[in-house]
XYZ file of N, CA and C in Angstrom:
342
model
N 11.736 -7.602 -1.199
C 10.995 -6.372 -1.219
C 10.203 -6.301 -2.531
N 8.718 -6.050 -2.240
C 8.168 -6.138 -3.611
C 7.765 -4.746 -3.741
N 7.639 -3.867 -4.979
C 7.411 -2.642 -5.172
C 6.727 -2.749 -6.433
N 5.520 -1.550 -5.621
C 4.390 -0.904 -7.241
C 4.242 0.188 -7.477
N 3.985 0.998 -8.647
C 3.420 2.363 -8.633
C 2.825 2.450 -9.844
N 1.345 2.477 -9.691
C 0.537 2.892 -10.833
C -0.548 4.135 -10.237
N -1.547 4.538 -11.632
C -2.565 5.501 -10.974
C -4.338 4.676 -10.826
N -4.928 5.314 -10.201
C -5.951 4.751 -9.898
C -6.791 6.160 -10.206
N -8.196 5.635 -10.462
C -9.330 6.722 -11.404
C -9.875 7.333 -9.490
N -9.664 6.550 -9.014
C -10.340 6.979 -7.317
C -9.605 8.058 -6.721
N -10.642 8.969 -6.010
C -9.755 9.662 -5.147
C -8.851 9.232 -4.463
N -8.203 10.051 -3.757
C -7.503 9.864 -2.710
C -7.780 9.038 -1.487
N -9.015 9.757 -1.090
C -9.613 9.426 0.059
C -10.281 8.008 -0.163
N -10.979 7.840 -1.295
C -11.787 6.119 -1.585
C -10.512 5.318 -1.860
N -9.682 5.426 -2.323
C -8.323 4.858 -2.667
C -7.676 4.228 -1.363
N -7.743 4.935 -0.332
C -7.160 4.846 1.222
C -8.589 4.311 2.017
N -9.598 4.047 1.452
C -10.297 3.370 2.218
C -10.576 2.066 1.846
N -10.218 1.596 0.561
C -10.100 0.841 -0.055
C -9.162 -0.278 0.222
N -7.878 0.224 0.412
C -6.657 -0.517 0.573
C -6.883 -0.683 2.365
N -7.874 0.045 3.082
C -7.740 0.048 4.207
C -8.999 -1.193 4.506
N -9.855 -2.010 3.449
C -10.652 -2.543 3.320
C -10.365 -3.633 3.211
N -9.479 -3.761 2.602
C -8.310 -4.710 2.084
C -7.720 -5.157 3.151
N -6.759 -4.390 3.844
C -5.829 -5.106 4.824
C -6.335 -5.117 6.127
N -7.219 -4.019 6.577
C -7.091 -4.318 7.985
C -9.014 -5.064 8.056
N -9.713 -4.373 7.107
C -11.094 -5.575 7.767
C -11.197 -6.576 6.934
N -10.170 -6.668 5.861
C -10.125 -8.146 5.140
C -8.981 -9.035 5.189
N -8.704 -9.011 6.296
C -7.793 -10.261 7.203
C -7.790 -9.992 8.781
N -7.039 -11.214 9.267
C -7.545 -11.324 10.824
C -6.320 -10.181 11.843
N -5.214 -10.312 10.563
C -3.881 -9.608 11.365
C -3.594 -8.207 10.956
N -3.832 -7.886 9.659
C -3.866 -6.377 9.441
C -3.917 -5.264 10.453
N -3.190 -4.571 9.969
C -3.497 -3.351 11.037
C -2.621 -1.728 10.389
N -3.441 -0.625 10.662
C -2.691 0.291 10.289
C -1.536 0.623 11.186
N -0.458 1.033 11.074
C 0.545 1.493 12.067
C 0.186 2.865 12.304
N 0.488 3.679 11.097
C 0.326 5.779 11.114
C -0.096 5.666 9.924
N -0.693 7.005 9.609
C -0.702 7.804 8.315
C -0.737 9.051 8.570
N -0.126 9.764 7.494
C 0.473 10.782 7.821
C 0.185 11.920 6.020
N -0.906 12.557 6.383
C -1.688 13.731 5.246
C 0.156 14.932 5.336
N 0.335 15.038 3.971
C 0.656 16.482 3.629
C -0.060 17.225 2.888
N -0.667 18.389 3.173
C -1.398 19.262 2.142
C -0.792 20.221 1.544
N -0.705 20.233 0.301
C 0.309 21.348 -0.294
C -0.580 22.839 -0.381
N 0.146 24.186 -0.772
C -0.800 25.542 -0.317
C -1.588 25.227 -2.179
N -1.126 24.447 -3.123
C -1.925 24.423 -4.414
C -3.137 23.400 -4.358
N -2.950 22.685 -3.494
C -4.299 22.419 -2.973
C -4.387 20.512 -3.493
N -2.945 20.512 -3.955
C -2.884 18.717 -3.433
C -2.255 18.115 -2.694
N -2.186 16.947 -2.421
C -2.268 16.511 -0.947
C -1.311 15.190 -1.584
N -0.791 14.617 -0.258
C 0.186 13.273 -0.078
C -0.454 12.822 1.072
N -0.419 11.675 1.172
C -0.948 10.510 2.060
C -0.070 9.154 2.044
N 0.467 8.714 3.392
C 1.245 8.262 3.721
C 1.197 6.930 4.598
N 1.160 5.963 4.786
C 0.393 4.822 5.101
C 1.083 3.451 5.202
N 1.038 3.195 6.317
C 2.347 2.673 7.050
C 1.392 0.838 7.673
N 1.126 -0.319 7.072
C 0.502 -1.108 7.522
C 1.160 -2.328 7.705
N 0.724 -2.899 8.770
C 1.512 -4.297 9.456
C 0.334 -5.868 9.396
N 1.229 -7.297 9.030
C 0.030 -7.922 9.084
C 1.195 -9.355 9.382
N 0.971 -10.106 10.128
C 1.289 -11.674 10.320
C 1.115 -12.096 8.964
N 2.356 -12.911 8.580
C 2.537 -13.901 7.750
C 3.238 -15.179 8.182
N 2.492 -16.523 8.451
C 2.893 -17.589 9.168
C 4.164 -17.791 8.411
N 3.504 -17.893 7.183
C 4.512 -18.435 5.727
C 6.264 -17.571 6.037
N 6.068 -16.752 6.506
C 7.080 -15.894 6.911
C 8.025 -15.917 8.603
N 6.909 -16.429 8.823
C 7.349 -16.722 10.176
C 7.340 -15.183 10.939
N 7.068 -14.237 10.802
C 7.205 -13.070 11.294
C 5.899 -11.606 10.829
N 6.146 -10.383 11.551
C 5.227 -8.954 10.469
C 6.088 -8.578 9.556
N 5.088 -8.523 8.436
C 5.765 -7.821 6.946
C 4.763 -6.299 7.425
N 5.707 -5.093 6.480
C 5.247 -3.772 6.501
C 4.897 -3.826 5.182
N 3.463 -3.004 4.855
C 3.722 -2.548 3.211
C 3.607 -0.987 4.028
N 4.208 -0.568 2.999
C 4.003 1.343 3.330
C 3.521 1.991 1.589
N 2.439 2.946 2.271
C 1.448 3.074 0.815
C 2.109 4.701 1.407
N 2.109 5.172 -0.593
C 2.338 6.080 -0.749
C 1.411 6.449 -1.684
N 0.470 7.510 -1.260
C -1.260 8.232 -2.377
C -0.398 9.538 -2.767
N -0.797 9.698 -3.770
C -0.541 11.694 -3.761
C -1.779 11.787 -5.453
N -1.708 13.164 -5.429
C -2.870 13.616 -6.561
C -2.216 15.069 -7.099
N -0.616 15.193 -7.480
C 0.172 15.482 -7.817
C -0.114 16.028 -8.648
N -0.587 15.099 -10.238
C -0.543 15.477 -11.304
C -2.263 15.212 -12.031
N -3.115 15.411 -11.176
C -4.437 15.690 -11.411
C -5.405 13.689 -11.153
N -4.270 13.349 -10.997
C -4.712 11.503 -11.231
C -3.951 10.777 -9.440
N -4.835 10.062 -9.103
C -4.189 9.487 -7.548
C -2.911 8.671 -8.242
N -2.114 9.089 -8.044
C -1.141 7.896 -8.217
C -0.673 7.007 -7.132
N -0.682 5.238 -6.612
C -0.452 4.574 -5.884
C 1.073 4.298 -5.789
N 1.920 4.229 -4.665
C 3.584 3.856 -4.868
C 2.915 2.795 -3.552
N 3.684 1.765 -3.773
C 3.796 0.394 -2.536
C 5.050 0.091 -2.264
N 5.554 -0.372 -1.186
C 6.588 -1.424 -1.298
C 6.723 -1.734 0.453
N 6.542 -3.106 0.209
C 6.397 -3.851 1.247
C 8.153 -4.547 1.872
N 7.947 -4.855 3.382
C 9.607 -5.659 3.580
C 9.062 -5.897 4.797
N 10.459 -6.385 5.466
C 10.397 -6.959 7.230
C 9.859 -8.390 7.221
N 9.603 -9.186 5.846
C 9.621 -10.803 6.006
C 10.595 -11.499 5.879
N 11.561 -11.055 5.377
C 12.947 -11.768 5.338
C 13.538 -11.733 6.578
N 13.735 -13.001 7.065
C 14.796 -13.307 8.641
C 16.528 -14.077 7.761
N 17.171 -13.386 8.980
C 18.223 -14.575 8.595
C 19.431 -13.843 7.571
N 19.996 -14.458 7.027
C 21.264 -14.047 6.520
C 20.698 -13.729 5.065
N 20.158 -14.639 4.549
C 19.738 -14.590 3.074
C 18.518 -13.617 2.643
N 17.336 -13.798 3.635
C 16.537 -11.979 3.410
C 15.607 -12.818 2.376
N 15.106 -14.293 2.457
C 14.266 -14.925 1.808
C 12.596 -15.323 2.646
N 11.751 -14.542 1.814
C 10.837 -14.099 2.615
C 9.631 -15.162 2.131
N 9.818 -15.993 1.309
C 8.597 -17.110 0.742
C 7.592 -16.548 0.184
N 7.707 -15.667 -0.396
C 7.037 -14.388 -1.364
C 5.944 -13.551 -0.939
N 6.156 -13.907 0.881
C 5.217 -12.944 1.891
C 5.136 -11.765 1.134
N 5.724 -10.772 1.419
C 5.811 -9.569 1.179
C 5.334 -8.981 -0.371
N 5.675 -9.837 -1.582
C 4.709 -9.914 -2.849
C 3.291 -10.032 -2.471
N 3.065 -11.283 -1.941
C 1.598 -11.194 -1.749
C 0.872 -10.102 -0.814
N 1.644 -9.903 0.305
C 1.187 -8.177 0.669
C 0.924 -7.225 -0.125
N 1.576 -6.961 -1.006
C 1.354 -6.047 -1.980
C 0.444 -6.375 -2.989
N 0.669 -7.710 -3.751
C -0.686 -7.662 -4.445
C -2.067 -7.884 -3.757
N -2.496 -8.299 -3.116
C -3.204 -8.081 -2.050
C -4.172 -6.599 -2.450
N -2.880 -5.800 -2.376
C -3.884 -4.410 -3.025
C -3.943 -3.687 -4.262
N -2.813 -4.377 -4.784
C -2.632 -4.427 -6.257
C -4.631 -4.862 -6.949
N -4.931 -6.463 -6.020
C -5.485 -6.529 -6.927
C -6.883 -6.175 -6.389
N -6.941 -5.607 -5.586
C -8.489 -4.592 -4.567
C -8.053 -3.257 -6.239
N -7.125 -2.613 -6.249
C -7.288 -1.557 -7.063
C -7.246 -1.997 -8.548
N -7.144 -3.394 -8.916
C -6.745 -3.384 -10.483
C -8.145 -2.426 -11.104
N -9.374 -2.727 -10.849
C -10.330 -2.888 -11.782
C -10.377 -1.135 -11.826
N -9.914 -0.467 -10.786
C -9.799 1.551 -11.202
C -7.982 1.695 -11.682
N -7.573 0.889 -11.905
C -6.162 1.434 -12.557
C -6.209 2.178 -13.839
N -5.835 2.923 -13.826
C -5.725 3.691 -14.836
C -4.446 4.116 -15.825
N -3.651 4.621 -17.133
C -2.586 4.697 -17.958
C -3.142 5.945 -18.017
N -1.717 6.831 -17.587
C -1.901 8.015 -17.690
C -0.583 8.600 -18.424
């Protein structure tokens, strides 16, 4: 299981079209599963993002599930990808890393230290 959480200078919405640029029209297997908006009554929002993609190397679909929110005035990104590990040992040939950076590195160049 590989896991990230940094902030990005992008909205919400370019942030999620971005990563959606990334996985599903920049590979052949990508695909969104759901996403799922909460809007809070103070007027920020969570976004929820659930994506599936073939990894041969894996032999099977890895999930990453993206977590957006704009919480604390800045998009902050949470990732963490799984479902490539088969078998007793749960050794995935670093599928599921490279899922994730994948969008790690679509967002490095708006990451932001907040």
């Amino acid at each position: 299981m590989e896991t990230s959480t940094f902030y990005v200078s992008l909205s919400m919405q370019d942030t999620a079209a971005l990563i959606d640029d990334t996985i599903i029209r920049g590979s052949v297997s990508g695909t969104l599963i759901d996403r799922f908006v909460a809007n809070h009554p103070d007027g920020t929002h969570c976004l929820l993002s659930v994506y599936e993609k073939h990894y041969l190397r894996a032999g099977n679909r890895l999930t990453l599930t993206v977590t957006l929110d704009n919480f604390f005035g800045h998009t902050r990104v949470h990732m963490t990808g799984g479902g490539g590990a088969s078998g007793v040992i749960r050794f995935d040939w670093g599928a599921a890393s490279s899922f994730n950076q994948s969008v790690v590195q679509a967002l490095s160049p708006y990451m932001i230290q907040v």
